[in-house]
């Protein structure tokens, strides 16, 4: 059954005469699926991510997540975007805890059981190869390290849906493939639904169960393909 549904969506930036970024965009991502979205630069991949997370509301069509029409930012979603956006006055650890402060069910627990969440954040940091970096400030980390910390922040509140927009962009190829394995294991172990935007087809094939290909702008899905062969799982 579908966790994410995009149905005949048009998204135009800058008013009625503005630029049409996506047109007639439709797709469905099933619960537990790992979907990748690929397509040329400027075709509307980031727009698609922002539509699903409720950062943008389309002029036409409907976006549904977990059966509810998206009309505002959705808090069951973890997001990691291309450019890490961490608050410079907070340590890396406190940045990772941020999503907990906006989700009611966690906010109350966070106040009373902070140590538990700090421990969890530290475990996540270790998973992405940043053990011991929690007390550093984001500006003390390299671009790639910030991207890895960003991934921890997307995961701290155990979202049902993880939206990843080129989250491995600034990584050297060695670290990138290490993180692919982290993400793949996470998907296998926790069954979290993942939508990954990438322009790296190899990355899409390595990670995803299903690949959506978008046309050039205005973007829509021109191919929807399950990955036809078994990938190594260890
Ligand atoms: P992709 O992620 O595939 O590179 P985007 O979704 O970022 O594509 O952009 C799709 C199109 O919409 C591009 O032509 C881009 O310049 C334009 N666009 C994206 N965001 C905005 C915005 N906030 N305002 C105006 N135009 C935008
Ligand atoms: P990345 O591939 O993550 O962008 P760099 O090539 O910039 O990383 O850095 C390589 C390694 O140097 C990092 O994995 C990390 O171990 C170390 N490093 C980089 N910046 C810092 C820093 N500010 N403090 C401590 N170690 C750092």
mmCIF file of C-alpha atoms and ligand atoms in Angstrom:
data_model
loop_
_atom_site.group_PDB
_atom_site.id
_atom_site.type_symbol
_atom_site.label_atom_id
_atom_site.label_comp_id
_atom_site.label_asym_id
_atom_site.label_seq_id
_atom_site.Cartn_x
_atom_site.Cartn_y
_atom_site.Cartn_z
ATOM 1 C CA UNK A 1 0.000 0.000 0.000
ATOM 2 C CA UNK A 2 1.224 3.500 -0.839
ATOM 3 C CA UNK A 3 2.917 5.700 1.764
ATOM 4 C CA UNK A 4 3.544 8.528 -0.696
ATOM 5 C CA UNK A 5 1.219 9.456 -3.539
ATOM 6 C CA UNK A 6 1.750 12.324 -5.947
ATOM 7 C CA UNK A 7 -1.145 12.763 -8.300
ATOM 8 C CA UNK A 8 -1.101 14.998 -11.392
ATOM 9 C CA UNK A 9 0.876 17.725 -9.710
ATOM 10 C CA UNK A 10 1.826 21.023 -11.359
ATOM 11 C CA UNK A 11 4.227 23.259 -9.460
ATOM 12 C CA UNK A 12 4.967 26.750 -10.702
ATOM 13 C CA UNK A 13 7.422 29.099 -9.034
ATOM 14 C CA UNK A 14 6.800 32.821 -8.817
ATOM 15 C CA UNK A 15 3.082 33.212 -9.480
ATOM 16 C CA UNK A 16 0.793 32.340 -12.407
ATOM 17 C CA UNK A 17 3.268 33.512 -15.090
ATOM 18 C CA UNK A 18 6.228 31.937 -13.299
ATOM 19 C CA UNK A 19 8.399 29.005 -14.170
ATOM 20 C CA UNK A 20 6.668 25.644 -14.465
ATOM 21 C CA UNK A 21 9.009 23.259 -12.637
ATOM 22 C CA UNK A 22 6.969 20.047 -12.754
ATOM 23 C CA UNK A 23 3.843 19.279 -14.792
ATOM 24 C CA UNK A 24 1.544 16.281 -14.539
ATOM 25 C CA UNK A 25 3.860 14.688 -12.004
ATOM 26 C CA UNK A 26 2.528 11.412 -10.593
ATOM 27 C CA UNK A 27 4.150 8.644 -8.605
ATOM 28 C CA UNK A 28 3.520 6.189 -5.802
ATOM 29 C CA UNK A 29 5.986 4.870 -3.239
ATOM 30 C CA UNK A 30 4.879 1.826 -1.261
ATOM 31 C CA UNK A 31 5.432 1.486 2.480
ATOM 32 C CA UNK A 32 8.860 -0.012 3.109
ATOM 33 C CA UNK A 33 10.099 0.665 -0.401
ATOM 34 C CA UNK A 34 13.443 2.260 -1.261
ATOM 35 C CA UNK A 35 12.763 4.511 -4.251
ATOM 36 C CA UNK A 36 15.276 6.566 -6.181
ATOM 37 C CA UNK A 37 14.432 9.549 -8.385
ATOM 38 C CA UNK A 38 16.885 10.350 -11.166
ATOM 39 C CA UNK A 39 16.799 12.897 -13.961
ATOM 40 C CA UNK A 40 18.725 15.768 -15.542
ATOM 41 C CA UNK A 41 19.720 18.810 -13.526
ATOM 42 C CA UNK A 42 16.826 21.255 -13.160
ATOM 43 C CA UNK A 43 14.107 18.705 -13.959
ATOM 44 C CA UNK A 44 12.376 19.205 -10.610
ATOM 45 C CA UNK A 45 13.816 16.518 -8.347
ATOM 46 C CA UNK A 46 14.292 18.872 -5.402
ATOM 47 C CA UNK A 47 10.880 20.330 -6.082
ATOM 48 C CA UNK A 48 9.431 16.827 -5.786
ATOM 49 C CA UNK A 49 11.160 16.393 -2.410
ATOM 50 C CA UNK A 50 9.811 19.692 -1.153
ATOM 51 C CA UNK A 51 6.305 18.788 -2.287
ATOM 52 C CA UNK A 52 6.390 15.512 -0.354
ATOM 53 C CA UNK A 53 7.761 17.135 2.793
ATOM 54 C CA UNK A 54 5.154 19.902 2.568
ATOM 55 C CA UNK A 55 7.650 22.737 2.169
ATOM 56 C CA UNK A 56 5.825 23.633 -1.061
ATOM 57 C CA UNK A 57 2.142 23.172 -1.836
ATOM 58 C CA UNK A 58 1.344 22.593 -5.528
ATOM 59 C CA UNK A 59 -1.066 24.757 -7.517
ATOM 60 C CA UNK A 60 -2.586 21.671 -9.145
ATOM 61 C CA UNK A 61 -2.924 18.058 -8.062
ATOM 62 C CA UNK A 62 -2.506 16.348 -4.722
ATOM 63 C CA UNK A 63 0.283 15.024 -2.532
ATOM 64 C CA UNK A 64 -0.623 12.440 0.090
ATOM 65 C CA UNK A 65 1.622 10.986 2.809
ATOM 66 C CA UNK A 66 0.354 8.167 5.022
ATOM 67 C CA UNK A 67 -3.177 8.721 3.789
ATOM 68 C CA UNK A 68 -3.282 12.424 4.654
ATOM 69 C CA UNK A 69 -3.267 15.262 2.126
ATOM 70 C CA UNK A 70 -0.076 17.312 2.569
ATOM 71 C CA UNK A 71 -0.963 20.916 3.362
ATOM 72 C CA UNK A 72 1.911 21.867 5.683
ATOM 73 C CA UNK A 73 5.350 20.481 6.639
ATOM 74 C CA UNK A 74 5.052 16.825 7.601
ATOM 75 C CA UNK A 75 6.751 15.749 10.818
ATOM 76 C CA UNK A 76 6.833 11.987 10.264
ATOM 77 C CA UNK A 77 9.436 12.698 7.623
ATOM 78 C CA UNK A 78 13.197 12.820 8.075
ATOM 79 C CA UNK A 79 15.013 15.011 5.590
ATOM 80 C CA UNK A 80 18.590 15.296 4.512
ATOM 81 C CA UNK A 81 19.234 17.763 1.732
ATOM 82 C CA UNK A 82 22.220 18.500 -0.432
ATOM 83 C CA UNK A 83 23.420 21.469 1.555
ATOM 84 C CA UNK A 84 23.613 20.694 5.233
ATOM 85 C CA UNK A 85 21.808 23.436 7.131
ATOM 86 C CA UNK A 86 23.008 23.168 10.679
ATOM 87 C CA UNK A 87 22.752 25.953 13.213
ATOM 88 C CA UNK A 88 26.279 27.358 13.717
ATOM 89 C CA UNK A 89 25.702 28.275 17.370
ATOM 90 C CA UNK A 90 24.781 24.715 18.338
ATOM 91 C CA UNK A 91 27.129 21.779 18.642
ATOM 92 C CA UNK A 92 26.784 18.962 16.145
ATOM 93 C CA UNK A 93 25.060 16.874 18.798
ATOM 94 C CA UNK A 94 22.532 19.597 19.604
ATOM 95 C CA UNK A 95 21.889 20.039 15.897
ATOM 96 C CA UNK A 96 21.116 16.339 15.601
ATOM 97 C CA UNK A 97 18.609 16.620 18.468
ATOM 98 C CA UNK A 98 16.733 19.453 16.714
ATOM 99 C CA UNK A 99 13.970 17.396 15.042
ATOM 100 C CA UNK A 100 12.982 16.015 18.453
ATOM 101 C CA UNK A 101 12.114 19.501 19.586
ATOM 102 C CA UNK A 102 9.404 19.881 16.963
ATOM 103 C CA UNK A 103 7.699 16.503 17.331
ATOM 104 C CA UNK A 104 5.372 16.563 20.365
ATOM 105 C CA UNK A 105 5.765 12.951 21.373
ATOM 106 C CA UNK A 106 9.559 13.375 21.509
ATOM 107 C CA UNK A 107 9.696 16.881 22.944
ATOM 108 C CA UNK A 108 8.204 15.777 26.246
ATOM 109 C CA UNK A 109 10.500 12.765 26.483
ATOM 110 C CA UNK A 110 13.504 14.852 25.529
ATOM 111 C CA UNK A 111 12.995 17.097 28.556
ATOM 112 C CA UNK A 112 12.889 14.194 30.989
ATOM 113 C CA UNK A 113 15.202 11.700 29.304
ATOM 114 C CA UNK A 114 17.808 13.820 27.578
ATOM 115 C CA UNK A 115 20.641 11.363 28.322
ATOM 116 C CA UNK A 116 18.826 8.618 26.461
ATOM 117 C CA UNK A 117 18.559 10.757 23.323
ATOM 118 C CA UNK A 118 22.140 11.965 23.607
ATOM 119 C CA UNK A 119 23.226 8.351 23.709
ATOM 120 C CA UNK A 120 21.149 7.621 20.631
ATOM 121 C CA UNK A 121 22.654 10.590 18.779
ATOM 122 C CA UNK A 122 26.124 9.371 19.704
ATOM 123 C CA UNK A 123 25.306 5.901 18.373
ATOM 124 C CA UNK A 124 24.171 7.454 15.087
ATOM 125 C CA UNK A 125 27.344 9.555 14.910
ATOM 126 C CA UNK A 126 29.368 6.391 15.339
ATOM 127 C CA UNK A 127 27.417 4.676 12.545
ATOM 128 C CA UNK A 128 28.384 7.402 10.081
ATOM 129 C CA UNK A 129 32.012 7.513 11.198
ATOM 130 C CA UNK A 130 31.815 10.617 13.379
ATOM 131 C CA UNK A 131 32.362 9.079 16.786
ATOM 132 C CA UNK A 132 33.485 11.788 19.203
ATOM 133 C CA UNK A 133 32.541 14.735 16.976
ATOM 134 C CA UNK A 134 29.283 15.564 18.797
ATOM 135 C CA UNK A 135 30.782 18.428 20.785
ATOM 136 C CA UNK A 136 32.313 20.109 17.718
ATOM 137 C CA UNK A 137 30.440 22.934 16.050
ATOM 138 C CA UNK A 138 29.262 22.355 12.471
ATOM 139 C CA UNK A 139 31.720 24.928 11.104
ATOM 140 C CA UNK A 140 34.538 22.864 12.609
ATOM 141 C CA UNK A 141 33.596 19.925 10.387
ATOM 142 C CA UNK A 142 34.405 19.395 6.719
ATOM 143 C CA UNK A 143 31.584 19.502 4.160
ATOM 144 C CA UNK A 144 31.409 15.734 4.003
ATOM 145 C CA UNK A 145 31.342 15.430 7.763
ATOM 146 C CA UNK A 146 28.465 17.900 7.918
ATOM 147 C CA UNK A 147 26.567 15.822 5.378
ATOM 148 C CA UNK A 148 27.065 12.764 7.533
ATOM 149 C CA UNK A 149 25.881 14.627 10.637
ATOM 150 C CA UNK A 150 22.913 15.831 8.621
ATOM 151 C CA UNK A 151 21.981 12.223 7.995
ATOM 152 C CA UNK A 152 22.028 11.561 11.755
ATOM 153 C CA UNK A 153 19.671 14.469 12.249
ATOM 154 C CA UNK A 154 17.278 13.023 9.667
ATOM 155 C CA UNK A 155 17.211 9.736 11.593
ATOM 156 C CA UNK A 156 17.082 10.775 15.253
ATOM 157 C CA UNK A 157 13.276 10.813 15.507
ATOM 158 C CA UNK A 158 12.876 7.449 13.728
ATOM 159 C CA UNK A 159 10.799 8.828 10.870
ATOM 160 C CA UNK A 160 8.466 6.575 8.857
ATOM 161 C CA UNK A 161 9.719 8.224 5.701
ATOM 162 C CA UNK A 162 13.234 9.365 4.915
ATOM 163 C CA UNK A 163 13.678 11.891 2.108
ATOM 164 C CA UNK A 164 17.253 12.162 0.870
ATOM 165 C CA UNK A 165 18.196 14.819 -1.684
ATOM 166 C CA UNK A 166 21.727 14.149 -2.955
ATOM 167 C CA UNK A 167 22.876 13.487 0.603
ATOM 168 C CA UNK A 168 26.208 12.046 -0.535
ATOM 169 C CA UNK A 169 27.139 14.877 -2.900
ATOM 170 C CA UNK A 170 30.132 16.345 -1.074
ATOM 171 C CA UNK A 171 31.652 13.011 -0.079
ATOM 172 C CA UNK A 172 34.760 11.418 -1.494
ATOM 173 C CA UNK A 173 33.901 8.178 -3.285
ATOM 174 C CA UNK A 174 35.250 6.002 -0.478
ATOM 175 C CA UNK A 175 33.127 7.619 2.224
ATOM 176 C CA UNK A 176 30.182 7.711 -0.148
ATOM 177 C CA UNK A 177 30.169 3.965 -0.646
ATOM 178 C CA UNK A 178 30.599 3.441 3.085
ATOM 179 C CA UNK A 179 27.492 5.551 3.678
ATOM 180 C CA UNK A 180 25.576 3.712 0.964
ATOM 181 C CA UNK A 181 26.034 0.600 3.060
ATOM 182 C CA UNK A 182 24.886 2.417 6.203
ATOM 183 C CA UNK A 183 21.701 3.532 4.451
ATOM 184 C CA UNK A 184 21.098 0.167 2.843
ATOM 185 C CA UNK A 185 21.486 -1.657 6.167
ATOM 186 C CA UNK A 186 19.219 0.826 7.849
ATOM 187 C CA UNK A 187 16.559 0.204 5.234
ATOM 188 C CA UNK A 188 16.937 -3.557 5.551
ATOM 189 C CA UNK A 189 16.905 -3.504 9.364
ATOM 190 C CA UNK A 190 14.215 -0.921 10.111
ATOM 191 C CA UNK A 191 11.987 -1.060 7.058
ATOM 192 C CA UNK A 192 11.900 2.726 6.850
ATOM 193 C CA UNK A 193 10.529 3.979 3.523
ATOM 194 C CA UNK A 194 13.162 5.954 1.632
ATOM 195 C CA UNK A 195 13.008 8.330 -1.315
ATOM 196 C CA UNK A 196 16.448 9.250 -2.629
ATOM 197 C CA UNK A 197 17.125 11.933 -5.211
ATOM 198 C CA UNK A 198 20.385 11.480 -7.056
ATOM 199 C CA UNK A 199 21.950 12.091 -10.438
ATOM 200 C CA UNK A 200 24.207 9.084 -9.940
ATOM 201 C CA UNK A 201 22.564 6.143 -11.669
ATOM 202 C CA UNK A 202 25.041 3.739 -10.112
ATOM 203 C CA UNK A 203 23.989 4.953 -6.675
ATOM 204 C CA UNK A 204 20.314 4.511 -7.588
ATOM 205 C CA UNK A 205 20.859 0.965 -8.831
ATOM 206 C CA UNK A 206 22.984 0.020 -5.836
ATOM 207 C CA UNK A 207 20.473 1.283 -3.292
ATOM 208 C CA UNK A 208 16.931 1.380 -4.613
ATOM 209 C CA UNK A 209 14.196 -1.212 -5.197
ATOM 210 C CA UNK A 210 12.518 1.106 -7.665
ATOM 211 C CA UNK A 211 13.856 3.860 -9.885
ATOM 212 C CA UNK A 212 11.799 6.759 -11.207
ATOM 213 C CA UNK A 213 13.244 8.639 -14.163
ATOM 214 C CA UNK A 214 12.124 12.245 -14.695
ATOM 215 C CA UNK A 215 11.996 14.125 -17.988
ATOM 216 C CA UNK A 216 13.699 17.484 -18.451
ATOM 217 C CA UNK A 217 11.765 20.479 -17.106
ATOM 218 C CA UNK A 218 8.833 20.626 -16.697
ATOM 219 C CA UNK A 219 9.542 17.361 -14.950
ATOM 220 C CA UNK A 220 7.298 14.337 -14.840
ATOM 221 C CA UNK A 221 7.953 10.628 -14.447
ATOM 222 C CA UNK A 222 8.824 9.053 -17.791
ATOM 223 C CA UNK A 223 9.995 5.704 -16.477
ATOM 224 C CA UNK A 224 9.158 3.667 -13.389
ATOM 225 C CA UNK A 225 11.331 0.624 -13.103
ATOM 226 C CA UNK A 226 11.838 -1.928 -10.351
ATOM 227 C CA UNK A 227 15.467 -2.919 -10.004
ATOM 228 C CA UNK A 228 15.380 -6.300 -11.691
ATOM 229 C CA UNK A 229 18.259 -8.116 -10.085
ATOM 230 C CA UNK A 230 19.156 -9.099 -6.569
ATOM 231 C CA UNK A 231 21.750 -6.806 -5.060
ATOM 232 C CA UNK A 232 24.286 -8.019 -2.542
ATOM 233 C CA UNK A 233 22.920 -7.461 0.958
ATOM 234 C CA UNK A 234 26.120 -7.833 2.965
HETATM 235 P P1 LIG B 1 16.581 19.532 -9.701
HETATM 236 O O1 LIG B 1 16.565 19.227 -8.244
HETATM 237 O O2 LIG B 1 16.127 18.393 -10.557
HETATM 238 O O3 LIG B 1 17.886 20.085 -10.186
HETATM 239 P P2 LIG B 1 14.788 21.700 -8.951
HETATM 240 O O4 LIG B 1 13.574 21.095 -8.418
HETATM 241 O O5 LIG B 1 15.781 22.261 -8.016
HETATM 242 O O6 LIG B 1 15.496 20.680 -9.978
HETATM 243 O O7 LIG B 1 14.387 22.864 -9.955
HETATM 244 C C1 LIG B 1 13.440 22.718 -11.019
HETATM 245 C C2 LIG B 1 13.310 24.040 -11.735
HETATM 246 O O8 LIG B 1 12.665 24.976 -10.887
HETATM 247 C C3 LIG B 1 14.651 24.661 -12.103
HETATM 248 O O9 LIG B 1 14.513 25.296 -13.355
HETATM 249 C C4 LIG B 1 14.900 25.653 -11.005
HETATM 250 O O10 LIG B 1 15.700 26.719 -11.460
HETATM 251 C C5 LIG B 1 13.504 26.105 -10.652
HETATM 252 N N1 LIG B 1 13.364 26.454 -9.206
HETATM 253 C C6 LIG B 1 13.622 25.651 -8.155
HETATM 254 N N2 LIG B 1 13.363 26.268 -6.995
HETATM 255 C C7 LIG B 1 12.929 27.498 -7.317
HETATM 256 C C8 LIG B 1 12.502 28.627 -6.574
HETATM 257 N N3 LIG B 1 12.451 28.606 -5.240
HETATM 258 N N4 LIG B 1 12.124 29.732 -7.248
HETATM 259 C C9 LIG B 1 12.152 29.776 -8.598
HETATM 260 N N5 LIG B 1 12.538 28.746 -9.373
HETATM 261 C C10 LIG B 1 12.937 27.624 -8.752
HETATM 262 P P1 LIG B 2 35.257 14.740 3.871
HETATM 263 O O1 LIG B 2 35.577 13.650 2.912
HETATM 264 O O2 LIG B 2 34.345 14.273 4.960
HETATM 265 O O3 LIG B 2 34.856 16.042 3.251
HETATM 266 P P2 LIG B 2 37.898 15.848 4.363
HETATM 267 O O4 LIG B 2 38.582 15.279 3.165
HETATM 268 O O5 LIG B 2 37.631 17.295 4.451
HETATM 269 O O6 LIG B 2 36.556 15.017 4.697
HETATM 270 O O7 LIG B 2 38.695 15.386 5.680
HETATM 271 C C1 LIG B 2 39.262 14.094 5.763
HETATM 272 C C2 LIG B 2 39.309 13.664 7.212
HETATM 273 O O8 LIG B 2 39.988 14.660 7.990
HETATM 274 C C3 LIG B 2 37.933 13.542 7.843
HETATM 275 O O9 LIG B 2 37.272 12.325 7.606
HETATM 276 C C4 LIG B 2 38.277 13.728 9.308
HETATM 277 O O10 LIG B 2 38.710 12.512 9.878
HETATM 278 C C5 LIG B 2 39.407 14.750 9.281
HETATM 279 N N1 LIG B 2 38.893 16.116 9.502
HETATM 280 C C6 LIG B 2 38.467 17.013 8.575
HETATM 281 N N2 LIG B 2 38.061 18.161 9.170
HETATM 282 C C7 LIG B 2 38.258 17.993 10.488
HETATM 283 C C8 LIG B 2 38.048 18.826 11.650
HETATM 284 N N3 LIG B 2 37.555 20.064 11.575
HETATM 285 N N4 LIG B 2 38.349 18.316 12.857
HETATM 286 C C9 LIG B 2 38.858 17.091 12.935
HETATM 287 N N5 LIG B 2 39.083 16.264 11.914
HETATM 288 C C10 LIG B 2 38.789 16.701 10.702
#
